[in-house]
């Protein structure tokens, strides 16, 4: 009976460890890229692991996957701790690069395994899904558009536009309004769907992906500040500064006027006394 109690406690403890820490790393599931091309894979992790080592592993089975050096001729792993994310940039890809990979975070103890998530990479001459421009730039307050292409075999598959920050997806045929920008997605039903994001804010910058069926293609959106657009907080600060300067100058002028008036009155009193 005592043994069963200990076993039950151990199982509950292991479940607690798994619930609290396992599987917090996330990435895409099936990425397509053109032969000879490049792709950048975003890997998100729990904020507890900002300072932990991040790595990229190749192989179907986790226990014997091959760790790829963070910097090679074709691979670059870059950590962005402020965003709880690291990216894996893969260049000059060929068909032999197709296969299973893992985004991983080193935990460094024997009780809890390294945190990880897997994806499948397909490299081909005619990928099922692609994008016209995987890196898009825009300005705050303006709009950007992204065109996602798909093959004939994927015409009837579900099309989505997804963002990495909250892992939310927007579906074709609807206009979505969030606390940030408005997102409109239209599908021509043949070879592509178009994504238009308007009223962009600073928080809209980051990683997204075109999703058709089970295939995804990552897209990065970079936003710069519009020089003609004054942020409300900056505008408020400017108003407060103007009021402060005006109040200070007015106060000094009033004080100067009082001093001049006092001097004039004293002079007048002195003049009267001398005449008497």
Short mmCIF file of C-alpha atoms in Angstrom, two decimals:
data_model
loop_
_atom_site.label_atom_id
_atom_site.label_comp_id
_atom_site.label_asym_id
_atom_site.label_seq_id
_atom_site.Cartn_x
_atom_site.Cartn_y
_atom_site.Cartn_z
CA UNK A 1 0.00 0.00 0.00
CA UNK A 2 2.85 2.33 0.93
CA UNK A 3 4.60 1.51 -2.38
CA UNK A 4 1.45 2.33 -4.40
CA UNK A 5 1.16 5.63 -2.56
CA UNK A 6 4.75 6.52 -3.38
CA UNK A 7 4.23 5.50 -7.03
CA UNK A 8 1.11 7.66 -7.27
CA UNK A 9 2.95 10.61 -5.76
CA UNK A 10 5.81 10.14 -8.23
CA UNK A 11 3.43 10.04 -11.20
CA UNK A 12 1.66 13.21 -10.02
CA UNK A 13 5.05 14.89 -9.57
CA UNK A 14 6.13 13.98 -13.11
CA UNK A 15 2.80 15.17 -14.50
CA UNK A 16 3.25 18.46 -12.67
CA UNK A 17 6.72 18.86 -14.16
CA UNK A 18 5.39 18.19 -17.64
CA UNK A 19 2.42 20.53 -17.30
CA UNK A 20 4.59 23.32 -15.92
CA UNK A 21 7.45 23.05 -18.38
CA UNK A 22 7.06 20.56 -21.24
CA UNK A 23 6.26 21.64 -24.74
CA UNK A 24 6.42 25.41 -24.25
CA UNK A 25 8.65 25.81 -27.31
CA UNK A 26 6.63 26.28 -30.51
CA UNK A 27 7.36 26.50 -34.21
CA UNK A 28 5.67 25.84 -37.56
CA UNK A 29 4.81 22.29 -38.55
CA UNK A 30 5.45 21.98 -42.30
CA UNK A 31 7.51 24.59 -44.14
CA UNK A 32 7.95 24.64 -47.93
CA UNK A 33 10.88 26.34 -49.68
CA UNK A 34 12.10 26.51 -53.28
CA UNK A 35 15.23 24.62 -54.36
CA UNK A 36 18.29 26.85 -53.94
CA UNK A 37 16.32 29.34 -51.86
CA UNK A 38 16.42 30.34 -48.22
CA UNK A 39 14.00 30.46 -45.30
CA UNK A 40 13.99 31.74 -41.72
CA UNK A 41 12.20 29.63 -39.14
CA UNK A 42 10.83 31.40 -36.00
CA UNK A 43 11.01 29.36 -32.77
CA UNK A 44 9.15 30.70 -29.72
CA UNK A 45 10.02 29.68 -26.16
CA UNK A 46 8.88 30.35 -22.59
CA UNK A 47 10.24 33.53 -21.00
CA UNK A 48 11.88 31.41 -18.29
CA UNK A 49 14.38 30.22 -20.91
CA UNK A 50 15.70 33.60 -22.10
CA UNK A 51 19.26 32.80 -21.01
CA UNK A 52 19.23 29.08 -21.90
CA UNK A 53 21.16 27.80 -24.89
CA UNK A 54 19.07 27.53 -28.09
CA UNK A 55 19.90 25.05 -30.84
CA UNK A 56 18.70 23.44 -34.07
CA UNK A 57 18.60 19.66 -34.36
CA UNK A 58 18.20 17.47 -37.47
CA UNK A 59 16.54 14.04 -37.43
CA UNK A 60 13.22 12.20 -37.18
CA UNK A 61 13.77 10.93 -33.63
CA UNK A 62 14.58 13.41 -30.90
CA UNK A 63 16.84 11.08 -28.91
CA UNK A 64 19.34 10.72 -31.76
CA UNK A 65 18.92 13.93 -33.76
CA UNK A 66 22.09 15.70 -34.90
CA UNK A 67 22.74 19.13 -33.35
CA UNK A 68 23.60 21.63 -36.09
CA UNK A 69 26.20 24.28 -35.10
CA UNK A 70 24.55 27.68 -34.56
CA UNK A 71 26.76 29.28 -37.20
CA UNK A 72 27.67 27.45 -40.42
CA UNK A 73 27.91 28.32 -44.10
CA UNK A 74 24.18 27.59 -44.55
CA UNK A 75 22.73 27.92 -41.03
CA UNK A 76 22.48 30.79 -38.57
CA UNK A 77 20.71 30.54 -35.19
CA UNK A 78 19.94 33.94 -33.62
CA UNK A 79 18.37 34.51 -30.22
CA UNK A 80 15.97 37.42 -29.50
CA UNK A 81 15.43 37.26 -25.72
CA UNK A 82 13.29 40.43 -25.64
CA UNK A 83 10.80 38.62 -27.89
CA UNK A 84 11.13 35.15 -26.29
CA UNK A 85 12.13 33.81 -29.67
CA UNK A 86 15.04 32.57 -31.72
CA UNK A 87 15.25 32.18 -35.48
CA UNK A 88 16.98 29.62 -37.68
CA UNK A 89 18.10 31.00 -41.04
CA UNK A 90 18.70 28.33 -43.69
CA UNK A 91 20.37 29.26 -46.99
CA UNK A 92 21.14 27.62 -50.35
CA UNK A 93 18.83 24.71 -49.65
CA UNK A 94 18.77 21.56 -51.77
CA UNK A 95 16.51 18.53 -51.90
CA UNK A 96 18.71 16.60 -49.45
CA UNK A 97 17.87 19.25 -46.81
CA UNK A 98 14.26 18.07 -46.75
CA UNK A 99 13.40 16.28 -43.53
CA UNK A 100 12.54 16.57 -39.84
CA UNK A 101 14.07 19.24 -37.61
CA UNK A 102 13.73 20.44 -34.02
CA UNK A 103 13.78 23.88 -32.40
CA UNK A 104 15.25 23.20 -28.96
CA UNK A 105 16.08 24.95 -25.69
CA UNK A 106 18.63 23.37 -23.36
CA UNK A 107 17.26 22.85 -19.85
CA UNK A 108 20.43 21.39 -18.40
CA UNK A 109 19.23 18.89 -15.80
CA UNK A 110 18.44 15.17 -15.56
CA UNK A 111 14.89 15.60 -14.26
CA UNK A 112 13.43 17.68 -17.07
CA UNK A 113 14.39 17.07 -20.73
CA UNK A 114 15.28 19.88 -23.11
CA UNK A 115 12.25 21.82 -24.31
CA UNK A 116 11.60 21.37 -28.03
CA UNK A 117 9.18 21.32 -30.96
CA UNK A 118 9.51 19.68 -34.37
CA UNK A 119 8.78 20.63 -37.98
CA UNK A 120 9.12 19.12 -41.43
CA UNK A 121 10.99 21.01 -44.16
CA UNK A 122 10.20 20.34 -47.83
CA UNK A 123 12.64 21.62 -50.47
CA UNK A 124 11.45 21.32 -54.08
CA UNK A 125 11.59 23.00 -57.49
CA UNK A 126 7.88 23.89 -57.29
CA UNK A 127 6.80 24.24 -53.63
CA UNK A 128 3.12 23.74 -52.85
CA UNK A 129 3.01 27.10 -51.04
CA UNK A 130 5.27 30.14 -51.46
CA UNK A 131 5.21 33.88 -50.96
CA UNK A 132 6.16 36.94 -53.00
CA UNK A 133 8.64 38.49 -50.60
CA UNK A 134 9.27 36.83 -47.27
CA UNK A 135 10.46 40.11 -45.72
CA UNK A 136 8.08 43.07 -45.90
CA UNK A 137 8.77 46.63 -44.74
CA UNK A 138 6.32 49.40 -43.91
CA UNK A 139 5.67 52.43 -41.73
CA UNK A 140 3.55 52.84 -38.62
CA UNK A 141 0.09 54.06 -39.55
CA UNK A 142 0.38 52.82 -43.14
CA UNK A 143 -0.48 49.46 -44.75
CA UNK A 144 1.37 46.45 -46.18
CA UNK A 145 0.29 43.62 -48.45
CA UNK A 146 1.55 40.06 -48.80
CA UNK A 147 0.73 37.69 -51.66
CA UNK A 148 0.69 34.00 -50.80
CA UNK A 149 0.90 31.55 -53.72
CA UNK A 150 -0.32 27.95 -53.83
CA UNK A 151 -0.40 25.10 -56.34
CA UNK A 152 -3.50 23.69 -58.06
CA UNK A 153 -3.58 20.77 -55.63
CA UNK A 154 -4.15 23.23 -52.78
CA UNK A 155 -6.95 25.30 -54.32
CA UNK A 156 -9.59 23.84 -52.02
CA UNK A 157 -7.47 23.81 -48.88
CA UNK A 158 -8.08 26.25 -46.02
CA UNK A 159 -6.10 29.49 -46.39
CA UNK A 160 -4.97 31.44 -43.33
CA UNK A 161 -2.71 34.29 -42.27
CA UNK A 162 -1.20 33.66 -38.83
CA UNK A 163 0.93 35.65 -36.39
CA UNK A 164 3.55 34.26 -34.03
CA UNK A 165 3.05 36.58 -31.04
CA UNK A 166 -0.24 35.00 -29.97
CA UNK A 167 -0.42 32.12 -32.49
CA UNK A 168 -3.73 33.46 -33.83
CA UNK A 169 -4.88 32.96 -37.43
CA UNK A 170 -7.11 34.96 -39.79
CA UNK A 171 -9.18 33.09 -42.36
CA UNK A 172 -9.67 33.95 -46.04
CA UNK A 173 -12.84 35.81 -46.95
CA UNK A 174 -13.20 37.82 -43.74
CA UNK A 175 -12.10 41.24 -42.52
CA UNK A 176 -10.55 40.94 -39.08
CA UNK A 177 -10.13 43.88 -36.74
CA UNK A 178 -7.88 43.45 -33.71
CA UNK A 179 -6.57 45.87 -31.13
CA UNK A 180 -3.79 46.58 -33.58
CA UNK A 181 -4.36 46.63 -37.35
CA UNK A 182 -7.24 45.62 -39.59
CA UNK A 183 -6.51 42.48 -41.64
CA UNK A 184 -8.29 41.67 -44.88
CA UNK A 185 -7.67 38.43 -46.81
CA UNK A 186 -8.95 37.76 -50.32
CA UNK A 187 -8.50 34.57 -52.38
CA UNK A 188 -8.63 34.44 -56.19
CA UNK A 189 -9.50 30.74 -55.93
CA UNK A 190 -6.85 29.76 -58.46
CA UNK A 191 -3.25 30.43 -57.52
CA UNK A 192 -2.97 32.95 -54.67
CA UNK A 193 -4.53 34.83 -51.78
CA UNK A 194 -3.67 38.36 -50.77
CA UNK A 195 -3.28 39.78 -47.25
CA UNK A 196 -3.67 43.51 -46.57
CA UNK A 197 -2.89 44.94 -43.13
CA UNK A 198 -3.93 48.57 -42.57
CA UNK A 199 -3.48 51.02 -39.69
CA UNK A 200 -0.24 49.37 -38.67
CA UNK A 201 1.10 49.86 -35.16
CA UNK A 202 4.52 49.16 -33.71
CA UNK A 203 3.22 45.98 -32.10
CA UNK A 204 2.27 44.59 -35.55
CA UNK A 205 5.94 44.08 -36.42
CA UNK A 206 7.21 40.50 -36.20
CA UNK A 207 6.78 37.03 -37.69
CA UNK A 208 3.71 35.77 -39.57
CA UNK A 209 3.08 32.91 -41.96
CA UNK A 210 0.93 32.04 -44.95
CA UNK A 211 -0.87 28.78 -44.28
CA UNK A 212 -2.56 26.62 -46.93
CA UNK A 213 -3.74 23.23 -45.74
CA UNK A 214 -0.86 21.78 -43.72
CA UNK A 215 1.90 23.85 -45.36
CA UNK A 216 3.27 27.15 -44.04
CA UNK A 217 5.67 29.82 -45.30
CA UNK A 218 7.06 32.36 -42.78
CA UNK A 219 6.96 36.12 -43.46
CA UNK A 220 8.63 38.87 -41.44
CA UNK A 221 7.12 42.38 -41.22
CA UNK A 222 9.42 45.25 -40.24
CA UNK A 223 7.95 48.64 -39.35
CA UNK A 224 9.67 52.01 -39.13
CA UNK A 225 8.30 55.16 -37.56
CA UNK A 226 6.57 57.56 -39.94
CA UNK A 227 8.41 60.92 -39.64
CA UNK A 228 5.18 62.78 -40.46
CA UNK A 229 3.24 60.92 -37.80
CA UNK A 230 3.48 62.14 -34.21
CA UNK A 231 2.68 59.57 -31.59
CA UNK A 232 -0.05 60.64 -29.16
CA UNK A 233 2.25 60.21 -26.18
CA UNK A 234 4.90 62.39 -27.87
CA UNK A 235 2.25 64.95 -28.76
CA UNK A 236 1.07 65.00 -25.15
CA UNK A 237 4.64 65.45 -23.94
CA UNK A 238 5.09 68.37 -26.34
CA UNK A 239 1.89 70.02 -25.07
CA UNK A 240 2.96 69.57 -21.45
CA UNK A 241 6.37 71.07 -22.20
CA UNK A 242 4.78 74.06 -23.96
CA UNK A 243 2.43 74.68 -21.00
CA UNK A 244 5.34 74.43 -18.56
CA UNK A 245 7.46 76.91 -20.54
CA UNK A 246 4.52 79.31 -20.91
CA UNK A 247 3.73 79.12 -17.19
CA UNK A 248 7.37 79.68 -16.24
CA UNK A 249 7.77 82.70 -18.54
CA UNK A 250 4.46 84.19 -17.36
CA UNK A 251 5.48 83.74 -13.73
CA UNK A 252 8.84 85.43 -14.31
CA UNK A 253 7.19 88.34 -16.13
CA UNK A 254 4.68 88.74 -13.30
CA UNK A 255 7.46 88.67 -10.70
CA UNK A 256 9.45 91.23 -12.70
CA UNK A 257 6.37 93.49 -12.93
CA UNK A 258 5.85 93.30 -9.17
CA UNK A 259 9.52 94.17 -8.53
CA UNK A 260 9.34 97.15 -10.93
CA UNK A 261 6.13 98.35 -9.28
CA UNK A 262 7.64 98.07 -5.77
CA UNK A 263 10.77 99.98 -6.86
CA UNK A 264 8.66 102.68 -8.48
CA UNK A 265 6.53 103.11 -5.36
CA UNK A 266 9.60 103.28 -3.10
CA UNK A 267 11.11 105.88 -5.38
CA UNK A 268 7.91 107.91 -5.27
CA UNK A 269 7.84 107.76 -1.44
CA UNK A 270 11.47 108.86 -1.27
CA UNK A 271 10.79 111.78 -3.57
CA UNK A 272 7.85 112.95 -1.41
CA UNK A 273 9.91 112.66 1.79
CA UNK A 274 12.76 114.72 0.33
CA UNK A 275 10.38 117.46 -0.77
CA UNK A 276 8.89 117.65 2.72
#
